[in-house]
Amino acid sequence: MNLIWEYRQQLVDGTLVTIQLALASLIIAILFGLLGAMGKLSSNRIANMMAGIYTTAVRGVPDLVLILLVFYGGQEIINTIGKATDWWKYVEINQFMAGTCTIGVIFGAYYTETFRGAIMAIPKGQIEAGVAVGMNKFLVFRHIIWPQMIRYALPGFSNNWLVQIKTTALVSVIGLQDLVYNAFVAGRSTHLLFIFMFASLVIFLLMTAISDLLLTLLNRKYSKGMVRT
Amino acid sequence: MNKSIPPALKVENLHKSFGKVEVIKGISMTANKGDVITILGASGSGKSTFLRCINLLETPNSGEVTIGGETIAMKIGKNNNYMPANIKQVERLRSRLSMVFQGFNLWSHMTVLENIIEAPIYVQKESKAKAIKNAKYLLNKVGLSDRSDYYPSHLSGGQQQRVAIARALAMNPDIMLFDEPTSALDPELVGEVLTVMRDLAEEGRTMLVVTHEMSFAKDVSTKTIFLDQGNICEQGCPSDLFTNPKTPEFKKFLTRSFV
C-alpha cells in the first residue's frame, strides 16, 4: 500500500492526461460526427459520398492501426510535404496531438451514425411546422432539430462515449504517459503489476461511472414530454 | 369590388408534378378577406398538395402565388427547377399564413404554452410577456386554459389539434390554411375541433380548409372548390353546389360522401 502512495503522483498525472485526452478527442469527435451526419443527410451527392467513405473506412480499421499510422506515418508525410514545398520546416507531432486527433476522428465516424439516426427520428411534420410559421433554417435547427436530436442521440452517444474513454488507453502504445502507461511503468518497477493495474481499473471505473451519472441526468432533462409510442 | 384592396390570396395557374406525375394541373383561385373556402376532393385529387404549394412547403413547378398583393418571387434554378428567388421573402410571407396540419405537428419537446409562444417570440420578435399573455387568451378561446404546462404527448388528439390552432392563431395570420384538420381524429373528437373552426369562421378569419367534413363545408364555408385529378372541377357557393351538382364527378363524390 505504501508503494502505491509513493507512486500516487504518477497515477494522478496519468489520470489527468487520460481525462484531457478523452475530453479533447470528444470535442473533435462531436464536430466530425455532426459534419458526417450533415453530409449523410445532405441532398448533395459529393457530401453524401465523402461522409460515406469516411464512416466506412474509419470504422473498418482497427483503432490501434490508425493511431500508429498517424503517429509514425503522419509525421513523415507532413515533413515530406514540408521539404518538397518549402512551406514549413521540420514538424514534430507529439503523442498527445496524434492521440487526440486520431481518437477524435475515429469516434466521429460512430457519432456520425448516432446523430444521423437521431435526426431521422424527429418527425418530419415538426420540422414542416417550423418552416410553415416562417422560421429560417438556423432557427429550425436550433429550436426544433437540436433539442430533439440530443434526446434521440443520448443512448447511442453514451455507449460511444464509454468506449471512447476506454480507447484512450491505446495511446500508451505510442508513449503518451496516460493512466495506463504510468500504472504499467510503476507496476513494473515495483514488481507489483497487479496492484497498479488494478488501481488503474478502479480509476477507469470511476470515470465511466461518473459519466454514466451525468448522462443519465442529461437524458432526464431532454426526455421531457417524450413518450414511447 | 374596391380595386385598392388586393385579395388576401391569389393563385394563378399553379402546376405541380411529383416526378412524371402531374398532381396539380393549373389551378387558379382567389380568396378575399373573410372568405372561408373549403376544398373537397377524393384522395389523390391534389387538394393537400395544392394547399402546401401556397406556403411553399411544396415548390410548384410553375404558377404564381400572391399574398395580400405581394407575389412570391420565383426563379429558374441551376437544375432548371422552379424555385423561390428570395427565401427571406418566403419566410416573411409564411409568417402571414398559418397552417394547421392533419397530424397536429406540435413540437413534442415543448409544453403547450411554449409551442404557442415560440413563433411570436422568435419569428415575429414579440416580447415574451406579450406572447404569453396572448397565448393564455388563445388557450382560453380553444378551451384549454388548464393545459398550458402539459406536453403534447399528454393530450388527446382533439386537444392537440386545438393547441395547434391556438399556435396558428398566435401569429395573428392573414390567412389560415387547414390541411385535413380532423382526419386523424377519433370520431368523437372531431366535434370539438370543428366547433373552434366554426368560431374562427364567424369571427371573419380568412380560411382555406381542405376537409372531408361535408357538413362543415355546407354550413360554414362561403365558397367550396371541388378538385378532381388536379383540376378545379366545380366551384361556387356551397348551398348551390351541394343541392345542384353539375358534373358527374362531383355527383359521384357527393353520393359516396353522404352514404
Coordinates of C-alpha atoms in Angstrom, one line a residue:
Chain A
M1 CA 0.0 0.0 0.0
N2 CA 2.9 2.3 0.8
L3 CA 4.2 1.8 -2.6
I4 CA 1.0 3.0 -4.3
W5 CA 1.2 6.1 -2.1
E6 CA 4.8 6.7 -3.3
Y7 CA 3.7 6.5 -6.9
R8 CA 0.5 8.5 -6.4
Q9 CA 1.8 11.4 -8.4
Q10 CA 2.3 9.2 -11.4
L11 CA -1.2 7.9 -11.2
V12 CA -2.7 11.4 -10.7
D13 CA -0.7 12.8 -13.7
G14 CA -1.7 9.8 -15.8
T15 CA -5.4 10.2 -14.9
L16 CA -5.3 13.9 -15.8
V17 CA -3.7 13.1 -19.2
T18 CA -6.4 10.5 -19.8
I19 CA -9.2 12.9 -18.9
Q20 CA -7.7 15.6 -21.1
L21 CA -7.3 13.2 -24.0
A22 CA -10.8 11.9 -23.6
L23 CA -12.4 15.4 -23.5
A24 CA -10.3 16.9 -26.3
S25 CA -11.0 13.9 -28.5
L26 CA -14.7 14.1 -27.6
I27 CA -14.9 17.7 -29.0
I28 CA -13.2 16.6 -32.2
A29 CA -15.5 13.5 -32.4
I30 CA -18.7 15.6 -31.9
L31 CA -17.6 18.0 -34.6
F32 CA -16.8 15.2 -37.1
G33 CA -20.0 13.4 -36.1
L34 CA -22.1 16.5 -36.8
L35 CA -20.4 17.2 -40.1
G36 CA -20.6 13.5 -41.0
A37 CA -24.3 13.4 -40.2
M38 CA -25.0 16.5 -42.2
G39 CA -23.1 15.0 -45.1
K40 CA -25.1 11.8 -44.9
L41 CA -28.4 13.6 -44.8
S42 CA -27.5 16.2 -47.4
S43 CA -29.0 16.2 -50.8
N44 CA -25.6 17.0 -52.2
R45 CA -24.1 13.8 -53.7
I46 CA -20.5 14.7 -53.1
A47 CA -21.1 15.4 -49.5
N48 CA -23.0 12.1 -49.3
M49 CA -20.2 10.2 -50.8
M50 CA -17.5 11.8 -48.7
A51 CA -19.4 11.1 -45.5
G52 CA -19.9 7.5 -46.7
I53 CA -16.3 6.9 -47.4
Y54 CA -15.3 8.5 -44.0
T55 CA -17.5 6.2 -41.9
T56 CA -16.9 3.1 -43.9
A57 CA -13.1 3.5 -43.9
V58 CA -12.6 4.6 -40.3
R59 CA -15.0 2.1 -38.8
G60 CA -13.5 -0.7 -40.8
V61 CA -9.9 -0.3 -39.5
P62 CA -8.5 -1.2 -36.0
D63 CA -8.1 1.8 -33.8
L64 CA -4.5 0.8 -32.9
V65 CA -3.5 0.6 -36.6
L66 CA -4.8 4.2 -37.2
I67 CA -3.1 5.5 -34.1
L68 CA 0.3 4.0 -35.1
L69 CA -0.2 5.1 -38.7
V70 CA -0.9 8.7 -37.7
F71 CA 1.8 9.0 -35.1
Y72 CA 4.6 7.4 -37.2
G73 CA 3.4 7.9 -40.7
G74 CA 1.7 11.2 -40.2
Q75 CA 4.8 13.0 -39.2
E76 CA 6.7 11.6 -42.1
I77 CA 4.1 12.6 -44.6
I78 CA 3.9 16.2 -43.2
N79 CA 7.6 16.6 -43.3
T80 CA 8.0 15.2 -46.7
I81 CA 5.4 17.7 -48.0
G82 CA 7.2 20.4 -46.0
K83 CA 10.5 19.6 -47.6
A84 CA 9.2 19.3 -51.1
T85 CA 7.3 22.6 -51.0
D86 CA 9.4 24.5 -48.5
W87 CA 6.2 25.8 -46.9
W88 CA 7.3 24.7 -43.4
K89 CA 10.3 23.4 -41.5
Y90 CA 10.5 20.2 -39.5
V91 CA 7.3 19.5 -37.7
E92 CA 7.1 17.2 -34.8
I93 CA 3.7 15.6 -33.9
N94 CA 3.6 14.9 -30.2
Q95 CA 1.8 11.9 -28.8
F96 CA -1.0 13.9 -27.3
M97 CA -1.9 15.6 -30.6
A98 CA -1.7 12.4 -32.5
G99 CA -3.7 10.5 -30.0
T100 CA -6.4 13.2 -29.6
C101 CA -6.9 13.7 -33.3
T102 CA -6.9 10.1 -34.2
I103 CA -9.3 9.0 -31.5
G104 CA -11.5 12.1 -32.3
V105 CA -11.7 11.2 -36.0
I106 CA -12.3 7.5 -35.3
F107 CA -15.2 8.2 -32.9
G108 CA -16.5 10.9 -35.1
A109 CA -17.5 8.2 -37.5
Y110 CA -19.5 6.4 -34.8
Y111 CA -21.2 9.6 -33.7
T112 CA -22.0 10.3 -37.4
E113 CA -24.3 7.3 -37.3
T114 CA -25.7 8.2 -33.9
F115 CA -26.5 11.7 -34.9
R116 CA -27.9 10.7 -38.3
G117 CA -30.2 8.3 -36.7
A118 CA -31.3 10.8 -34.1
I119 CA -32.1 13.5 -36.7
M120 CA -34.1 10.9 -38.8
A121 CA -36.1 10.0 -35.7
I122 CA -37.5 13.6 -35.5
P123 CA -41.0 13.5 -37.1
K124 CA -40.8 15.4 -40.4
G125 CA -44.1 17.2 -39.6
Q126 CA -42.5 19.0 -36.7
I127 CA -39.8 20.5 -39.0
E128 CA -42.5 21.4 -41.5
A129 CA -44.5 23.1 -38.7
G130 CA -41.4 25.3 -38.1
V131 CA -40.9 26.1 -41.7
A132 CA -44.6 26.9 -42.1
V133 CA -44.5 29.6 -39.4
G134 CA -41.7 31.3 -41.2
M135 CA -38.7 30.1 -39.3
N136 CA -35.4 30.2 -41.1
K137 CA -33.1 27.2 -41.4
F138 CA -31.0 28.2 -38.4
L139 CA -34.0 28.7 -36.1
V140 CA -35.5 25.3 -37.2
F141 CA -32.2 23.6 -36.4
R142 CA -31.6 25.4 -33.1
H143 CA -35.1 25.2 -31.7
I144 CA -36.6 22.1 -33.2
I145 CA -33.9 19.7 -34.5
W146 CA -31.1 20.2 -32.0
P147 CA -33.0 19.6 -28.7
Q148 CA -34.8 16.6 -30.1
M149 CA -31.7 15.3 -31.7
I150 CA -29.9 15.3 -28.4
R151 CA -32.6 13.2 -26.7
Y152 CA -32.7 10.7 -29.5
A153 CA -28.9 10.6 -29.7
L154 CA -28.2 10.3 -26.0
P155 CA -28.4 6.5 -25.6
G156 CA -26.1 5.8 -28.5
F157 CA -23.9 8.7 -27.5
S158 CA -23.5 7.3 -24.0
N159 CA -22.4 4.0 -25.5
N160 CA -19.9 5.5 -27.8
W161 CA -18.5 7.8 -25.1
L162 CA -17.8 4.9 -22.7
V163 CA -16.0 3.0 -25.4
Q164 CA -14.1 6.2 -26.3
I165 CA -12.8 6.7 -22.7
K166 CA -11.5 3.2 -22.7
T167 CA -9.9 3.6 -26.2
T168 CA -7.7 6.4 -24.8
A169 CA -5.7 3.5 -23.2
L170 CA -4.3 2.7 -26.6
V171 CA -2.2 5.8 -26.7
S172 CA 0.2 4.3 -24.2
V173 CA 1.5 2.3 -27.1
I174 CA 2.9 5.5 -28.7
G175 CA 4.4 6.5 -25.4
L176 CA 2.0 9.1 -24.1
Q177 CA 2.1 9.0 -20.4
D178 CA -1.6 8.4 -19.7
L179 CA -3.0 6.5 -16.8
V180 CA -2.3 3.0 -18.3
Y181 CA 1.2 3.9 -19.3
N182 CA 2.1 5.3 -15.8
A183 CA 0.4 2.5 -14.0
F184 CA 2.3 -0.1 -16.1
V185 CA 5.6 1.6 -15.6
A186 CA 5.0 1.9 -11.8
G187 CA 3.9 -1.7 -11.7
R188 CA 7.0 -3.0 -13.4
S189 CA 9.5 -1.0 -11.4
T190 CA 7.9 -2.1 -8.1
H191 CA 7.1 -5.7 -9.3
L192 CA 3.5 -5.0 -8.2
L193 CA 1.9 -5.0 -11.7
F194 CA -1.3 -6.5 -10.4
I195 CA -1.8 -3.8 -7.8
F196 CA -1.1 -0.9 -10.1
M197 CA -3.2 -2.3 -13.0
F198 CA -6.0 -2.8 -10.5
A199 CA -5.6 0.8 -9.4
S200 CA -6.0 2.0 -13.0
L201 CA -9.0 -0.3 -13.4
V202 CA -10.7 1.4 -10.4
I203 CA -9.9 4.8 -11.7
F204 CA -11.4 4.0 -15.1
L205 CA -14.4 2.6 -13.5
L206 CA -14.8 5.8 -11.5
M207 CA -14.6 7.9 -14.6
T208 CA -17.1 5.8 -16.5
A209 CA -19.5 5.7 -13.6
I210 CA -19.4 9.5 -13.2
S211 CA -20.0 9.8 -17.0
D212 CA -23.0 7.4 -16.7
L213 CA -24.5 9.5 -13.9
L214 CA -24.1 12.8 -15.8
L215 CA -25.5 11.3 -19.0
T216 CA -28.5 9.9 -17.0
L217 CA -29.2 13.4 -15.7
L218 CA -28.9 14.8 -19.2
N219 CA -31.2 12.2 -20.5
R220 CA -33.8 13.0 -17.9
K221 CA -33.6 16.7 -18.8
Y222 CA -34.0 16.1 -22.6
S223 CA -36.7 13.4 -22.3
K224 CA -39.4 15.8 -21.0
G225 CA -42.6 15.2 -22.9
M226 CA -41.2 12.1 -24.6
V227 CA -43.5 9.1 -24.6
R228 CA -42.7 5.8 -26.2
T229 CA -45.1 5.0 -28.9
Chain B
M1 CA -65.4 45.5 -55.6
N2 CA -62.9 48.0 -54.3
K3 CA -59.9 47.9 -56.6
S4 CA -57.5 49.3 -54.0
I5 CA -57.8 46.3 -51.6
P6 CA -55.9 43.3 -53.0
P7 CA -57.4 39.9 -52.4
A8 CA -56.0 38.1 -49.4
L9 CA -54.7 35.3 -51.6
K10 CA -54.5 34.9 -55.4
V11 CA -53.2 31.7 -57.0
E12 CA -52.6 31.8 -60.7
N13 CA -52.1 28.8 -63.0
L14 CA -50.4 26.6 -60.4
H15 CA -48.8 23.4 -61.6
K16 CA -47.1 20.7 -59.5
S17 CA -45.6 17.3 -60.5
F18 CA -44.0 14.6 -58.5
G19 CA -41.6 13.0 -60.9
K20 CA -43.6 12.4 -64.0
V21 CA -47.0 12.5 -62.4
E22 CA -48.7 15.9 -62.6
V23 CA -50.7 16.3 -59.4
I24 CA -51.9 19.9 -59.9
K25 CA -52.7 20.8 -63.4
G26 CA -53.1 24.6 -63.5
I27 CA -55.2 25.8 -60.6
S28 CA -56.2 29.4 -60.2
M29 CA -58.2 30.8 -57.4
T30 CA -58.8 33.9 -55.3
A31 CA -59.7 34.3 -51.7
N32 CA -60.9 37.7 -50.3
K33 CA -60.6 38.8 -46.7
G34 CA -63.1 36.9 -44.6
D35 CA -63.7 34.1 -47.1
V36 CA -63.9 30.6 -45.8
I37 CA -63.1 28.3 -48.7
T38 CA -63.4 24.6 -48.4
I39 CA -61.5 22.4 -50.8
L40 CA -63.0 19.0 -51.4
G41 CA -61.9 16.1 -53.4
A42 CA -61.2 12.4 -53.4
S43 CA -57.9 11.1 -52.1
G44 CA -55.2 11.8 -54.6
S45 CA -57.1 14.7 -56.2
G46 CA -54.3 17.0 -55.2
K47 CA -56.0 19.1 -52.5
S48 CA -53.4 18.8 -49.8
T49 CA -50.6 19.3 -52.3
F50 CA -52.4 22.4 -53.5
L51 CA -52.6 23.8 -50.0
R52 CA -48.9 23.0 -49.4
C53 CA -47.9 24.8 -52.5
I54 CA -49.5 28.0 -51.2
N55 CA -46.9 28.4 -48.4
L56 CA -44.3 26.7 -50.5
L57 CA -43.9 23.6 -48.3
E58 CA -44.0 22.1 -51.8
T59 CA -42.4 24.1 -54.5
P60 CA -44.7 24.3 -57.5
N61 CA -43.4 23.7 -61.0
S62 CA -45.0 26.8 -62.3
G63 CA -47.6 29.4 -61.4
E64 CA -47.9 32.4 -59.1
V65 CA -48.9 32.8 -55.5
T66 CA -49.8 36.3 -54.4
I67 CA -50.5 37.1 -50.7
G68 CA -52.1 40.4 -49.8
G69 CA -51.0 41.8 -53.1
E70 CA -47.4 40.6 -52.8
T71 CA -46.4 38.0 -55.3
I72 CA -43.8 35.4 -54.2
A73 CA -40.8 35.9 -56.4
M74 CA -39.8 32.8 -58.2
K75 CA -36.8 32.0 -60.4
I76 CA -35.4 29.1 -62.5
G77 CA -32.6 27.5 -60.6
K78 CA -29.4 25.7 -61.6
N79 CA -31.0 22.4 -62.4
N80 CA -33.8 24.1 -64.3
N81 CA -36.1 23.8 -61.4
Y82 CA -38.6 26.4 -60.4
M83 CA -37.7 27.8 -57.0
P84 CA -38.2 30.8 -54.8
A85 CA -35.9 33.7 -55.7
N86 CA -35.7 35.2 -52.2
I87 CA -36.0 32.8 -49.2
K88 CA -36.3 35.8 -46.9
Q89 CA -39.5 36.9 -48.7
V90 CA -40.9 33.4 -48.5
E91 CA -40.2 33.3 -44.7
R92 CA -41.8 36.6 -44.2
L93 CA -44.9 35.7 -46.2
R94 CA -45.2 32.3 -44.5
S95 CA -45.5 34.0 -41.2
R96 CA -48.6 35.7 -42.5
L97 CA -50.1 32.3 -43.4
S98 CA -50.6 29.8 -40.6
M99 CA -51.0 26.2 -41.2
V100 CA -52.9 23.6 -39.2
F101 CA -51.8 20.0 -40.1
Q102 CA -53.6 16.7 -40.2
G103 CA -51.1 15.2 -37.8
F104 CA -51.1 18.3 -35.5
N105 CA -47.2 18.5 -35.6
L106 CA -46.9 20.1 -32.2
W107 CA -43.2 20.3 -31.1
S108 CA -43.1 17.5 -28.7
H109 CA -40.2 18.8 -26.6
M110 CA -42.1 22.0 -25.7
T111 CA -45.1 22.5 -23.4
V112 CA -48.4 23.7 -24.8
L113 CA -47.5 27.2 -23.8
E114 CA -44.0 27.0 -25.3
N115 CA -45.5 25.7 -28.6
I116 CA -47.7 28.7 -28.8
I117 CA -45.2 31.5 -27.9
E118 CA -42.3 30.1 -30.0
A119 CA -43.0 31.7 -33.3
P120 CA -44.4 35.0 -32.0
I121 CA -41.2 35.5 -30.0
Y122 CA -38.5 34.1 -32.4
V123 CA -40.1 34.9 -35.8
Q124 CA -42.2 38.0 -35.0
K125 CA -39.9 39.3 -32.3
E126 CA -42.6 39.9 -29.9
S127 CA -41.8 40.4 -26.2
K128 CA -42.1 37.2 -24.1
A129 CA -44.6 38.8 -21.8
K130 CA -46.9 39.9 -24.6
A131 CA -46.6 36.5 -26.3
I132 CA -47.5 34.7 -23.0
K133 CA -50.5 37.0 -22.4
N134 CA -51.8 36.3 -25.9
A135 CA -51.1 32.6 -25.6
K136 CA -53.2 32.4 -22.5
Y137 CA -56.0 34.3 -24.2
L138 CA -55.9 31.9 -27.1
L139 CA -55.8 28.8 -24.9
N140 CA -58.9 30.0 -23.2
K141 CA -60.5 30.5 -26.5
V142 CA -59.9 26.9 -27.6
G143 CA -60.9 25.7 -24.1
L144 CA -57.6 24.5 -22.9
S145 CA -56.5 27.1 -20.2
D146 CA -55.8 24.4 -17.7
R147 CA -53.4 22.6 -20.1
S148 CA -50.7 25.2 -20.7
D149 CA -47.9 23.3 -18.9
Y150 CA -48.7 19.9 -20.4
Y151 CA -46.6 18.3 -23.1
P152 CA -48.3 17.4 -26.3
S153 CA -47.9 13.7 -25.7
H154 CA -50.1 14.0 -22.6
L155 CA -53.1 15.4 -24.6
S156 CA -55.7 13.7 -26.7
G157 CA -55.7 14.2 -30.4
G158 CA -58.6 16.7 -30.3
Q159 CA -56.8 18.7 -27.6
Q160 CA -53.5 18.6 -29.6
Q161 CA -55.3 19.9 -32.7
R162 CA -56.9 22.7 -30.7
V163 CA -53.4 23.7 -29.4
A164 CA -52.2 23.6 -33.0
I165 CA -55.0 26.0 -33.9
A166 CA -54.0 28.3 -31.0
R167 CA -50.4 28.1 -32.2
A168 CA -51.5 29.1 -35.7
L169 CA -53.7 32.0 -34.3
A170 CA -50.8 33.3 -32.2
M171 CA -49.2 34.6 -35.4
N172 CA -52.3 36.6 -36.0
P173 CA -52.2 35.4 -39.6
D174 CA -53.9 37.0 -42.6
I175 CA -54.9 33.6 -43.9
M176 CA -55.2 30.2 -42.1
L177 CA -54.6 27.0 -44.0
F178 CA -56.2 23.8 -42.7
D179 CA -54.9 20.6 -44.1
E180 CA -57.5 17.9 -43.2
P181 CA -57.5 19.1 -39.6
T182 CA -60.0 16.4 -38.4
S183 CA -58.9 13.4 -40.5
A184 CA -56.5 12.0 -37.9
L185 CA -59.0 12.3 -35.0
D186 CA -61.3 9.7 -33.5
P187 CA -64.9 10.4 -34.5
E188 CA -65.9 11.6 -31.0
L189 CA -63.1 14.2 -31.0
V190 CA -63.9 15.8 -34.4
G191 CA -66.7 17.9 -33.0
E192 CA -64.5 19.9 -30.5
V193 CA -62.1 20.9 -33.3
L194 CA -64.9 21.8 -35.7
T195 CA -66.5 24.0 -33.1
V196 CA -63.3 26.0 -32.7
M197 CA -63.1 26.3 -36.5
R198 CA -66.7 27.5 -36.8
D199 CA -66.0 30.2 -34.2
L200 CA -63.0 31.3 -36.3
A201 CA -65.1 31.5 -39.4
E202 CA -67.7 33.6 -37.6
E203 CA -65.0 36.0 -36.5
G204 CA -64.3 36.7 -40.1
R205 CA -61.0 34.9 -40.4
T206 CA -59.8 34.1 -43.9
M207 CA -59.6 30.3 -44.1
L208 CA -58.7 27.7 -46.6
V209 CA -59.9 24.3 -45.4
V210 CA -59.1 21.0 -47.1
T211 CA -61.5 18.7 -45.5
H212 CA -63.8 15.6 -45.7
E213 CA -66.3 17.2 -43.3
M214 CA -69.2 17.8 -45.6
S215 CA -71.4 19.5 -43.0
F216 CA -68.6 22.0 -42.3
A217 CA -68.3 22.7 -46.0
K218 CA -72.0 23.1 -46.4
D219 CA -72.8 25.1 -43.3
V220 CA -69.7 27.2 -42.6
S221 CA -67.9 27.9 -45.8
T222 CA -68.6 30.8 -48.1
K223 CA -67.2 29.0 -51.1
T224 CA -66.5 25.4 -52.0
I225 CA -64.0 24.1 -54.5
F226 CA -64.2 20.6 -55.7
L227 CA -60.9 19.2 -57.1
D228 CA -60.7 16.2 -59.4
Q229 CA -57.5 14.9 -60.8
G230 CA -55.6 18.1 -60.2
N231 CA -58.1 20.4 -61.7
I232 CA -60.9 22.5 -60.3
C233 CA -64.0 20.5 -61.3
E234 CA -66.7 22.7 -59.7
Q235 CA -66.7 25.7 -57.5
G236 CA -69.2 28.1 -56.0
C237 CA -71.5 28.9 -53.2
P238 CA -71.9 25.7 -51.2
S239 CA -75.7 25.8 -51.0
D240 CA -75.9 25.8 -54.8
L241 CA -73.1 23.4 -55.2
F242 CA -74.4 20.7 -52.9
T243 CA -78.0 20.8 -54.0
N244 CA -77.3 21.1 -57.6
P245 CA -74.0 19.4 -58.7
K246 CA -73.3 19.9 -62.3
T247 CA -70.6 17.4 -63.2
P248 CA -70.9 13.7 -62.9
E249 CA -67.7 13.6 -60.9
F250 CA -69.0 15.8 -58.2
K251 CA -72.3 14.0 -58.1
K252 CA -70.5 10.7 -57.6
F253 CA -68.3 12.3 -54.9
L254 CA -71.4 13.6 -53.1
T255 CA -73.2 10.3 -53.2
R256 CA -70.2 8.5 -51.8
S257 CA -69.6 11.1 -49.1
F258 CA -73.2 11.1 -47.8
V259 CA -73.8 7.4 -47.7

